[in-house]
Amino acid sequence: MNGKSRMVVIDPDNRYIVPAIPDETLSQVFGQRTIDPRAEMAVLYVEFWIVDGFSLRISHDRILTFLKKHIDASNIRDFISLLAKRGYTERFFDLTRSTVDRNGELRSYLNSLGVENIEISYYRDWDGSETAGLLAGCVVGIGESFATIVVDIIEMGKLLLKLAQYQMRTIKKLVTDPDAGLTDIHNQAEMIGKLLDSLVEQLDISRLPSEVVNTWREWNVEFEKHLENHEPFDAGRHLGRIAGDLWQLLTGIRALGKLLQATGKKAMEHAPLMFRSLRSTAAKSQEVIADMAKLLLSIGRNVIDEIPTVGLDVLRTMFPPEVLRKLFKEGRAFLVHNNITLMPIIDRCYQHAFPGNIMPSRFMVGVFEEGKPMLMASMSERIVGATREEAMAAIDEMLDRIDELFKEPGRRSLKLSLKEATVNAEAIKLLKQRIDTSLQNLLQKITYESFTELRRSKQKFYPKDLGLLIHKRMAHLVPVVISQVAPGAWFRTEKKLSTIVEELLNLSNSASPGDLARAKESLNKSVASLLAKRDDVLDVLGLEKTAAARTEKSITKFLKEHFGIKGSTTVGDLQSDLTIADPKIKHVINVDFTSSTNSDQFEKLWKKVNEDLGKKFNGNWSKLDEEYAKAGKGKAPEEVKLALDKLTWHAVRETVIRKAALEEALGIGWQVSSREMLYDGFARLFKKEADAISAN
């Protein structure tokens, strides 16, 4: 039985019977798939109730009730596609207007099935020949383009006039009144064609990806061919693809103009970045690195380094999934979403732009609003002294890890606006500066007082004794200082990492069961097991770069000898002197109060130097070579220098262990930074005491 003779009952209670949708139309939508009778019946029900004569409000209520029973996320696209083929999309989506859909029920229902508001507006508002099919294709085409949002062609016309401010005079001539005549699909295509021709004249085509260039060169012929063949969906898809590319280019040029405070011509120099990827599989890596470096150089190192930081996971709270997919899955080098610019920054580009300088983190994403630097979403701070990976393959691996983070199911997002995130990031930045002043001054004061007290006791003591006394007093006074410099800040003193991590993950309100399980697994690892996978940390710790020296067994022995860390010590057992954090922006600061020397070894070294110099050494270790020269003995002996280096091999190395532990447990979505606050070791303390005695 063919579709023309088949009948469908769309309302058994009222016995509404209507002709079925022709088989030919159904096959255009379902192809070889099994036809979903629910979608067909829903389309026919809509057609029945939106004919002239029925109240729109009544039609709205009847249709919404019916759809909720028959249409869900599995068949919503088939339903819309059938509506388009039948020419009823505009009239259906008109029911979402506020005058009809007064409580927003129909719109909310469509949203819940994945139909976004901007897509609803497209179907509802546009006009022109075979509009429904054209626009359905246009939405698909834009999704395949470089654009991050559904493009409004009229807004594109308005944007052309704004760009005229950047001296793009050729483009300025294209549109005089973007509101006039652009609702017709042919006028839109004509405007886009002229715009494309104008931009191609100003761009260096050789520096664009070949797939982009090929699409641009053939697009007009292909578009006309689809219209002539009565293929509105394909024509719209082709139009959407080119419109999306141009929208991204135009918004990108505008964003660059504001960011660089430059003319359109200057901004156009960086235009190829709109269509490039940082991934080695999708780009000529050296060209992309050079282009990114050139842009970074134009922005300036000081600007980049001074932007307040948040954890990478914060991006999830501010941008939709499709934007993050383009950023990490595709590895886009420069992305514009509404009035926000996202710019990934990798170590190689930074090094290329600013030779001799080290980027604070291996990977960062700059977030700019209307050209103003707002914040930097970042991986953890670099471990100073660690080896830098130079291969592009490392970039691909990093982007893959971050992409996995953002597509992980079951994660809840704490809603955070860009403004709020920026305010919090600025607060953390200011807190770091205050830590370096207020706490540092307090630490030095407490150190000297503790040292003096121990010396007066007339008993032999060791760094451990001094350290315990300092930590005890700091734990008591730190809350007072932080309450003064940063009221309301989250912090913990002298707590195990297991307690800190659990508390932070719970407070962040975005940890999935998978996050909690991985954190628990990481915290239960032995410290040696963790470090066996971190060559960068082992490099800083000074382990030999041999397979034998870097086995878990060898690392366990090393940790026991140098830090007193037992083989049974887990990551969660490690204790932090002070942890300060903002769980909302996923930023954690690990603070260690550290010293260096062992008193008996130090006094042995002091005696050796005094014997060599033939007089009482003044305690100024920085001028040791000068003192030996004055005594006629050339430079200080190498064994003396080596002994001094060993004594000043302070706990910065233990600091990186705690930093690595926090990174492992919290995950790459958090930004972990370390502040090592050094209190004077015995060398300076003895010198201070000697100076005080001399002064009296």
XYZ file of C-alpha atoms in Angstrom:
696
model
C 0.000 0.000 0.000
C 1.511 3.342 -0.964
C 1.575 6.478 1.181
C -1.105 8.274 -0.810
C -3.800 5.727 0.025
C -2.632 5.009 3.584
C -4.536 6.743 6.416
C -3.369 7.462 9.966
C -5.441 7.838 13.131
C -3.866 10.707 15.066
C -6.439 10.905 17.883
C -8.342 7.659 18.632
C -10.623 9.361 21.196
C -11.908 11.912 18.692
C -11.359 9.652 15.653
C -9.179 12.176 13.778
C -8.048 10.332 10.653
C -5.735 12.009 8.102
C -3.792 10.940 4.987
C -0.352 9.497 5.816
C 2.915 11.139 4.822
C 4.051 9.827 1.418
C 6.623 7.021 1.541
C 8.969 9.072 -0.622
C 9.058 11.854 1.978
C 9.554 9.381 4.817
C 12.486 7.763 3.019
C 14.150 11.166 2.591
C 14.254 11.441 6.377
C 14.747 7.867 7.547
C 16.668 6.414 4.619
C 17.331 2.730 5.379
C 16.355 3.109 9.033
C 13.086 1.795 10.390
C 10.440 4.499 10.154
C 9.385 5.807 13.554
C 5.546 5.958 13.468
C 5.566 8.300 16.483
C 7.386 10.998 14.512
C 5.031 10.640 11.531
C 1.932 10.753 13.733
C 3.257 13.803 15.632
C 3.900 15.723 12.406
C 0.414 14.940 11.130
C -1.060 15.989 14.480
C 0.790 19.320 14.283
C -0.413 19.887 10.713
C -3.999 19.211 11.804
C -3.943 21.763 14.647
C -2.030 24.657 13.053
C -4.312 25.140 10.070
C -6.196 28.427 9.882
C -9.261 28.673 12.067
C -7.967 27.211 15.322
C -6.908 29.385 18.255
C -3.115 29.423 18.508
C -3.332 29.014 22.270
C -5.573 25.950 21.980
C -3.376 24.516 19.236
C -0.320 25.141 21.443
C -1.807 23.257 24.411
C -3.072 20.315 22.353
C 0.201 19.918 20.436
C 2.393 20.176 23.545
C 0.372 17.509 25.356
C 0.560 15.209 22.329
C 4.297 15.713 21.755
C 5.181 14.913 25.353
C 3.655 11.455 24.837
C 5.286 10.689 21.496
C 8.456 12.765 20.971
C 11.645 12.416 22.999
C 15.369 12.923 22.470
C 15.564 9.817 20.264
C 13.194 11.094 17.569
C 13.114 14.903 17.917
C 15.416 15.381 14.911
C 13.315 13.097 12.728
C 10.235 15.062 13.814
C 11.822 18.425 12.861
C 13.179 17.045 9.598
C 9.723 15.748 8.614
C 8.189 19.102 9.520
C 10.741 20.788 7.248
C 10.014 18.405 4.365
C 6.312 19.135 4.761
C 6.862 22.905 5.005
C 5.445 23.393 8.490
C 8.504 24.218 10.575
C 7.922 27.963 10.691
C 4.293 27.657 11.734
C 5.151 25.070 14.392
C 7.986 27.103 15.904
C 5.750 30.202 15.852
C 3.970 28.498 18.761
C 7.067 29.229 20.911
C 6.477 32.990 20.756
C 5.913 34.534 24.177
C 2.421 35.688 23.178
C 1.424 32.036 22.631
C 3.826 30.038 24.814
C 3.132 32.268 27.823
C 4.835 30.117 30.467
C 7.588 28.948 28.126
C 6.397 25.337 28.380
C 6.889 24.429 24.718
C 10.260 26.150 24.541
C 11.443 24.423 27.755
C 10.252 21.076 26.442
C 12.186 21.545 23.185
C 15.258 22.702 25.148
C 15.115 19.523 27.216
C 15.346 17.496 23.998
C 18.434 19.375 22.803
C 16.765 22.017 20.609
C 18.462 25.265 21.641
C 16.757 28.661 21.725
C 18.860 30.077 18.927
C 17.845 27.167 16.677
C 14.203 27.784 17.568
C 14.626 31.422 16.537
C 16.101 30.329 13.232
C 13.152 28.170 12.283
C 10.667 30.708 13.572
C 11.935 34.011 12.168
C 13.599 33.425 8.816
C 11.796 33.866 5.550
C 12.452 33.172 1.860
C 12.026 30.493 -0.781
C 11.837 26.986 0.658
C 12.919 28.492 3.958
C 12.447 25.477 6.193
C 14.709 23.174 4.207
C 17.284 25.891 3.616
C 17.474 26.769 7.269
C 17.584 23.181 8.454
C 20.597 22.713 6.192
C 22.064 26.045 7.241
C 22.095 25.016 10.897
C 23.932 21.805 9.979
C 26.404 23.682 7.778
C 27.235 26.167 10.503
C 27.900 23.258 12.828
C 30.442 21.967 10.310
C 32.126 25.349 9.985
C 34.622 27.113 12.236
C 31.902 29.108 13.979
C 31.164 28.408 17.644
C 27.537 29.612 17.543
C 24.626 29.610 15.125
C 25.180 32.601 12.882
C 22.712 35.433 12.433
C 23.216 36.753 8.910
C 21.649 40.118 9.749
C 24.051 40.489 12.674
C 26.850 39.654 10.255
C 25.811 42.621 8.161
C 25.841 44.878 11.226
C 29.268 43.563 12.127
C 30.590 44.697 8.753
C 29.779 48.273 9.659
C 31.526 47.917 13.020
C 34.597 46.566 11.273
C 34.712 49.664 9.122
C 36.096 51.389 12.218
C 39.196 49.269 11.734
C 39.751 50.809 8.282
C 38.507 47.839 6.244
C 37.193 50.221 3.602
C 36.465 47.592 0.948
C 34.110 45.785 3.287
C 32.472 49.035 4.351
C 31.101 49.482 0.817
C 29.329 46.125 0.860
C 26.496 47.019 3.213
C 24.756 50.326 3.772
C 21.697 49.118 5.659
C 22.099 45.576 6.974
C 18.500 45.459 8.191
C 17.116 46.023 4.695
C 16.596 43.146 2.297
C 18.683 40.553 4.100
C 15.794 38.390 5.223
C 15.632 36.914 1.739
C 17.945 33.938 1.306
C 19.183 35.124 -2.108
C 20.136 38.521 -0.734
C 21.963 36.840 2.108
C 23.897 34.649 -0.296
C 24.760 37.646 -2.475
C 26.029 39.610 0.515
C 28.123 36.683 1.703
C 29.556 36.222 -1.763
C 30.660 39.850 -1.962
C 32.037 39.693 1.549
C 34.011 36.557 0.753
C 35.495 38.100 -2.398
C 36.516 41.177 -0.433
C 38.169 39.220 2.368
C 40.008 36.877 0.022
C 41.650 39.917 -1.553
C 43.046 40.892 1.846
C 44.036 37.446 3.112
C 47.124 35.394 2.337
C 45.291 32.333 1.017
C 48.493 30.276 1.035
C 48.491 30.354 4.841
C 44.980 28.933 5.232
C 44.167 25.194 5.486
C 43.494 23.698 2.056
C 40.009 22.433 3.012
C 38.964 25.991 3.889
C 40.354 27.449 0.672
C 38.731 24.747 -1.482
C 35.329 25.328 0.133
C 35.591 29.088 -0.354
C 36.585 28.791 -4.000
C 33.780 26.454 -4.977
C 31.033 27.589 -2.668
C 29.084 29.960 -4.981
C 28.880 27.470 -7.845
C 27.834 24.678 -5.490
C 25.228 26.852 -3.791
C 23.589 27.836 -7.073
C 23.672 24.245 -8.300
C 21.792 23.011 -5.233
C 19.136 25.698 -5.660
C 18.679 24.876 -9.345
C 18.303 21.186 -8.491
C 15.663 22.003 -5.880
C 17.888 20.802 -3.024
C 17.143 23.436 -0.360
C 18.685 21.474 2.508
C 21.983 21.003 0.649
C 21.970 24.639 -0.459
C 21.382 25.775 3.109
C 24.097 23.472 4.368
C 26.588 24.967 1.918
C 25.501 28.488 2.827
C 25.794 27.707 6.545
C 29.294 26.333 6.156
C 30.601 29.442 4.422
C 28.618 31.822 6.653
C 30.033 30.111 9.748
C 33.589 30.467 8.475
C 33.071 34.131 7.687
C 31.367 34.817 10.987
C 34.286 33.323 12.874
C 36.717 35.312 10.743
C 34.849 38.601 11.167
C 34.335 38.224 14.898
C 37.935 37.106 15.198
C 39.232 40.169 13.375
C 37.111 42.388 15.593
C 38.361 40.606 18.728
C 41.973 40.882 17.583
C 41.513 44.563 16.843
C 40.352 45.172 20.408
C 42.944 42.864 21.935
C 45.847 44.452 20.080
C 44.301 47.930 19.972
C 45.117 47.841 16.289
C 43.483 48.493 12.932
C 41.709 45.837 10.916
C 44.711 45.594 8.619
C 46.969 44.718 11.543
C 44.440 42.239 12.884
C 44.141 40.605 9.449
C 47.779 39.540 9.707
C 46.739 37.045 12.362
C 43.587 35.894 10.521
C 44.976 32.432 9.575
C 44.892 31.499 13.272
C 41.073 31.475 13.075
C 41.278 28.314 10.979
C 44.332 26.580 12.400
C 44.799 23.803 14.926
C 47.554 23.289 17.458
C 47.381 19.552 16.849
C 50.218 18.096 14.822
C 47.745 15.955 12.864
C 45.800 18.987 11.673
C 48.413 21.666 11.122
C 51.794 22.568 9.762
C 53.135 22.767 13.267
C 55.982 25.199 12.686
C 53.700 27.685 10.904
C 51.138 27.577 13.703
C 53.826 27.976 16.365
C 55.318 30.939 14.507
C 51.882 32.555 14.069
C 50.973 32.046 17.723
C 54.358 33.378 18.845
C 53.861 36.474 16.722
C 50.479 37.090 18.332
C 51.853 36.530 21.846
C 54.640 38.974 21.104
C 52.073 41.574 20.016
C 50.099 41.076 23.228
C 53.201 41.230 25.427
C 54.756 38.887 27.967
C 53.882 41.055 30.955
C 50.194 40.990 30.069
C 50.190 37.201 29.728
C 52.139 36.527 32.919
C 50.064 38.917 35.031
C 46.586 37.577 34.174
C 45.092 35.933 37.319
C 44.771 32.154 37.053
C 42.074 29.551 37.634
C 41.962 25.792 37.086
C 41.118 24.477 33.609
C 37.922 22.869 34.885
C 36.443 26.333 35.484
C 35.954 26.717 31.716
C 33.151 24.166 31.956
C 31.108 26.573 34.070
C 31.340 29.411 31.539
C 31.216 27.873 28.053
C 28.920 25.356 26.356
C 30.254 21.881 25.466
C 30.506 22.638 21.728
C 32.954 25.474 22.427
C 35.134 23.286 24.646
C 35.082 20.517 22.030
C 36.403 22.897 19.413
C 39.019 24.185 21.837
C 40.413 20.823 22.929
C 39.116 18.112 20.581
C 39.933 20.140 17.473
C 42.766 22.038 19.136
C 41.684 25.404 17.759
C 44.416 28.053 17.975
C 42.070 31.043 18.387
C 38.384 30.923 19.198
C 35.707 33.614 19.494
C 32.422 32.904 21.257
C 30.030 35.831 21.506
C 32.176 38.638 22.948
C 34.688 36.257 24.574
C 38.005 35.284 22.999
C 39.721 32.029 23.989
C 43.379 31.585 23.139
C 45.310 28.428 24.082
C 48.950 29.117 24.952
C 51.510 26.321 24.824
C 55.086 26.283 26.032
C 56.675 26.096 22.582
C 54.825 29.176 21.323
C 55.721 31.103 24.478
C 59.387 30.105 24.191
C 59.381 31.081 20.504
C 57.940 34.510 21.336
C 60.030 35.188 24.438
C 63.340 33.281 24.125
C 65.006 32.482 27.415
C 61.809 32.846 29.453
C 59.860 29.968 30.946
C 56.074 29.868 30.798
C 54.428 29.602 34.255
C 52.527 26.479 33.155
C 52.824 23.904 30.365
C 49.378 24.769 29.010
C 47.093 27.767 29.533
C 43.969 29.237 27.955
C 43.725 33.020 27.943
C 40.177 34.379 28.346
C 39.603 37.898 26.999
C 36.356 39.888 27.060
C 36.065 42.639 24.456
C 39.861 42.646 24.243
C 40.384 42.944 28.013
C 42.431 40.164 29.700
C 40.131 38.538 32.265
C 41.721 35.318 33.461
C 44.025 32.456 32.522
C 42.672 28.898 32.817
C 45.770 26.880 33.542
C 47.265 23.534 34.335
C 49.380 23.460 37.483
C 52.400 25.694 37.778
C 55.557 24.334 36.228
C 57.990 22.568 38.535
C 61.087 24.738 38.341
C 64.011 22.870 36.865
C 61.934 20.150 35.200
C 62.723 19.140 31.634
C 60.470 20.710 28.995
C 58.909 18.452 26.352
C 59.445 19.930 22.900
C 57.689 17.428 20.614
C 54.369 18.388 19.022
C 53.205 14.887 19.946
C 53.248 16.051 23.576
C 50.740 18.783 22.659
C 48.386 16.233 21.105
C 48.659 14.055 24.194
C 47.932 17.011 26.468
C 44.896 18.113 24.442
C 43.589 14.535 24.494
C 43.857 14.432 28.304
C 42.025 17.735 28.661
C 39.357 16.695 26.157
C 38.738 13.549 28.217
C 38.283 15.737 31.299
C 35.572 17.845 29.650
C 33.541 15.051 28.101
C 33.472 12.937 31.245
C 29.880 11.924 32.105
C 28.263 12.531 35.440
C 30.147 15.703 36.337
C 28.128 18.530 37.876
C 29.055 22.114 37.131
C 29.013 24.849 39.710
C 27.604 27.833 37.861
C 30.164 30.595 37.825
C 30.068 33.728 35.711
C 33.157 35.093 34.016
C 32.928 38.163 36.245
C 32.772 36.124 39.449
C 35.604 33.840 38.336
C 37.760 36.857 37.518
C 37.065 38.486 40.886
C 37.987 35.262 42.699
C 41.127 34.822 40.597
C 42.201 38.387 41.358
C 41.651 37.699 45.063
C 43.891 34.617 44.917
C 46.551 36.589 43.044
C 46.470 39.314 45.692
C 46.576 36.701 48.446
C 49.754 35.219 46.942
C 51.381 38.632 47.057
C 50.344 39.118 50.661
C 51.646 35.682 51.572
C 55.026 36.718 50.215
C 55.045 39.768 52.485
C 52.954 39.367 55.652
C 53.589 35.661 56.240
C 57.214 35.850 55.172
C 57.918 38.652 57.643
C 56.138 36.743 60.385
C 58.075 33.578 59.567
C 61.445 35.315 59.818
C 60.494 36.923 63.123
C 59.313 33.602 64.588
C 62.427 31.843 63.281
C 64.896 34.136 64.991
C 62.923 34.133 68.239
C 62.793 30.312 68.194
C 66.497 30.038 67.380
C 67.403 32.426 70.219
C 65.278 30.439 72.641
C 66.967 27.168 71.685
C 70.441 28.700 71.953
C 69.695 30.017 75.430
C 68.699 26.525 76.527
C 72.431 25.612 76.298
C 71.497 22.226 74.867
C 72.570 20.813 71.524
C 69.800 21.021 68.984
C 69.171 20.153 65.344
C 67.173 21.613 62.471
C 64.340 19.267 63.347
C 64.031 20.866 66.796
C 64.031 24.353 65.320
C 61.552 23.331 62.623
C 59.104 21.784 65.099
C 59.117 24.921 67.227
C 58.640 27.203 64.193
C 55.797 25.090 62.774
C 54.041 24.998 66.134
C 54.137 28.773 66.467
C 53.230 29.415 62.820
C 50.210 27.088 63.034
C 48.965 29.226 65.901
C 49.615 32.598 64.236
C 48.818 31.896 60.545
C 45.009 31.972 61.057
C 45.351 35.411 62.640
C 47.373 36.779 59.719
C 45.123 35.294 57.016
C 41.986 36.592 58.727
C 43.549 40.054 58.494
C 44.836 39.962 54.900
C 42.109 37.749 53.376
C 38.954 37.501 55.505
C 36.889 34.434 54.641
C 39.670 32.638 52.727
C 39.701 28.824 52.865
C 42.874 27.474 54.465
C 44.140 24.575 56.557
C 47.338 24.252 58.592
C 49.270 21.071 59.396
C 46.721 18.759 57.703
C 47.252 15.519 55.783
C 46.694 15.643 52.022
C 43.923 13.040 52.325
C 41.902 15.455 54.470
C 42.669 18.454 52.243
C 41.775 16.722 48.954
C 38.518 15.244 50.255
C 37.402 18.601 51.605
C 38.292 20.511 48.421
C 36.539 18.053 46.109
C 33.376 18.213 48.200
C 33.462 22.020 48.346
C 34.034 22.386 44.590
C 30.548 20.918 43.973
C 31.638 19.548 40.588
C 33.390 16.331 41.539
C 31.886 13.253 39.922
C 31.961 9.789 41.527
C 34.818 9.072 39.115
C 36.791 12.059 40.465
C 36.335 10.894 44.032
C 37.309 7.321 43.179
C 40.458 8.430 41.324
C 41.420 10.774 44.154
C 41.055 7.957 46.683
C 43.157 5.649 44.512
C 45.865 8.316 44.155
C 45.906 9.094 47.880
C 46.347 5.389 48.682
C 49.435 5.056 46.447
C 52.855 5.001 48.028
C 54.864 8.171 47.482
C 57.494 6.138 45.613
C 54.813 4.726 43.301
C 53.617 8.246 42.459
C 57.100 9.565 41.744
C 58.032 6.584 39.580
C 55.724 8.087 36.915
C 56.997 11.654 37.305
C 60.389 12.008 35.640
C 60.103 15.796 35.928
C 59.970 15.543 39.731
C 62.752 12.948 39.826
C 64.911 15.306 37.772
C 64.443 18.034 40.370
C 65.105 15.604 43.208
C 68.425 14.792 41.595
C 68.020 11.075 40.885
C 70.316 9.634 38.257
C 68.725 9.348 34.831
C 69.134 5.598 34.655
C 66.510 2.871 34.675
C 68.075 1.280 37.756
C 67.980 4.516 39.765
C 64.338 5.153 38.909
C 62.717 1.883 39.864
C 60.124 2.067 42.607
C 62.493 0.176 44.916
C 65.364 2.632 44.301
C 63.074 5.634 44.744
C 61.807 4.183 48.042
C 65.389 3.909 49.311
C 66.190 7.456 48.141
C 63.160 8.939 49.891
C 64.018 7.133 53.132
C 67.626 8.356 53.101
C 66.959 11.976 52.161
C 63.522 12.783 53.577
C 62.756 10.063 56.085
C 59.737 9.015 54.005
C 59.053 5.320 54.580
C 58.096 2.912 51.825
C 54.676 2.488 53.437
C 53.993 6.240 53.429
C 51.084 7.016 51.107
C 50.377 10.183 49.189
C 47.497 10.900 51.563
C 49.830 10.596 54.566
C 51.920 13.578 53.447
C 51.241 16.707 55.454
C 51.161 20.299 54.254
C 52.306 23.161 56.478
C 49.655 25.440 55.014
C 47.102 25.002 52.211
C 45.105 27.938 50.850
C 42.483 27.438 48.148
C 39.403 28.682 46.338
C 37.396 25.552 45.403
C 35.143 27.569 43.062
C 37.970 28.448 40.697
C 39.919 25.210 41.349
C 43.050 26.989 42.547
C 45.190 25.534 45.353
C 48.296 27.033 46.973
C 50.573 24.694 48.875
C 52.825 26.585 51.319
C 55.880 25.047 52.971
C 57.938 26.608 55.727
C 61.418 25.247 55.073
C 65.014 25.567 56.211
C 68.222 23.733 55.503
C 71.155 23.056 57.693
C 72.110 20.461 60.243
C 73.823 22.086 63.203
C 76.685 19.644 63.816
C 77.574 19.480 60.114
C 77.295 23.242 59.882
C 79.599 23.855 62.858
C 82.104 21.384 61.366
C 82.097 23.382 58.130
C 82.420 26.665 60.066
C 85.493 25.268 61.890
C 87.058 24.161 58.594
C 86.626 27.635 57.034
C 88.048 29.375 60.122
C 91.092 27.098 60.066
C 91.657 27.822 56.360
C 91.339 31.576 56.782
C 93.356 31.766 59.980
C 90.837 34.012 61.649
C 87.226 34.055 62.813
C 84.933 33.807 59.790
C 82.399 36.697 59.637
C 79.561 34.424 58.484
C 78.996 35.999 55.044
C 78.818 32.817 52.947
C 77.996 34.732 49.740
C 81.519 36.230 49.802
C 83.378 33.029 50.629
C 85.643 33.234 47.552
C 86.454 36.857 48.390
C 87.429 35.942 51.977
C 89.752 33.160 50.752
C 91.310 35.599 48.251
C 91.996 38.116 51.034
C 93.742 35.356 52.995
C 95.924 34.665 49.951
C 94.404 31.259 49.288
C 92.677 31.896 45.941
C 89.094 30.623 45.789
C 87.261 28.555 48.378
C 88.023 24.806 48.046
C 85.502 22.798 46.003
C 84.844 20.446 48.949
C 83.820 23.467 51.035
C 81.465 24.685 48.312
C 79.997 21.212 47.858
C 79.453 20.887 51.604
C 77.745 24.274 51.654
C 75.528 23.290 48.698
C 74.530 20.126 50.518
C 73.666 22.068 53.657
C 71.550 24.535 51.680
C 69.793 21.746 49.785
C 66.624 22.818 51.517
C 63.142 21.376 51.414
C 62.224 22.904 48.085
C 62.672 19.333 46.882
C 60.209 18.072 49.425
C 57.880 20.855 48.333
C 57.704 19.519 44.780
C 56.725 16.102 46.137
C 53.688 17.582 47.873
C 52.843 19.620 44.783
C 52.976 16.508 42.574
C 50.826 14.651 45.106
C 48.120 17.339 45.029
C 48.149 17.386 41.215
C 47.734 13.618 41.096
C 44.868 13.521 43.580
C 42.898 16.571 42.401
C 43.421 16.039 38.653
C 44.461 18.310 35.760
C 41.343 20.445 36.080
C 42.824 22.066 39.201
C 45.580 24.659 39.243
C 48.128 23.792 41.915
C 50.846 26.264 42.834
C 53.517 26.065 45.504
C 55.023 28.754 47.669
C 58.136 27.769 49.545
C 58.660 30.196 52.400
C 62.260 29.959 53.532
C 63.217 30.793 57.036
C 66.855 31.485 57.780
C 69.038 28.414 58.106
C 71.777 28.086 60.692
C 74.297 29.968 58.569
C 72.310 33.196 58.645
C 71.002 32.666 62.154
C 74.481 32.272 63.600
C 75.519 35.332 61.589
C 72.595 37.343 62.961
C 73.464 36.290 66.480
C 77.124 37.262 65.964
C 76.083 40.631 64.550
C 73.776 41.237 67.508
C 76.558 40.416 69.984
C 79.000 42.687 68.141
C 76.506 45.521 68.104
C 76.137 45.293 71.863
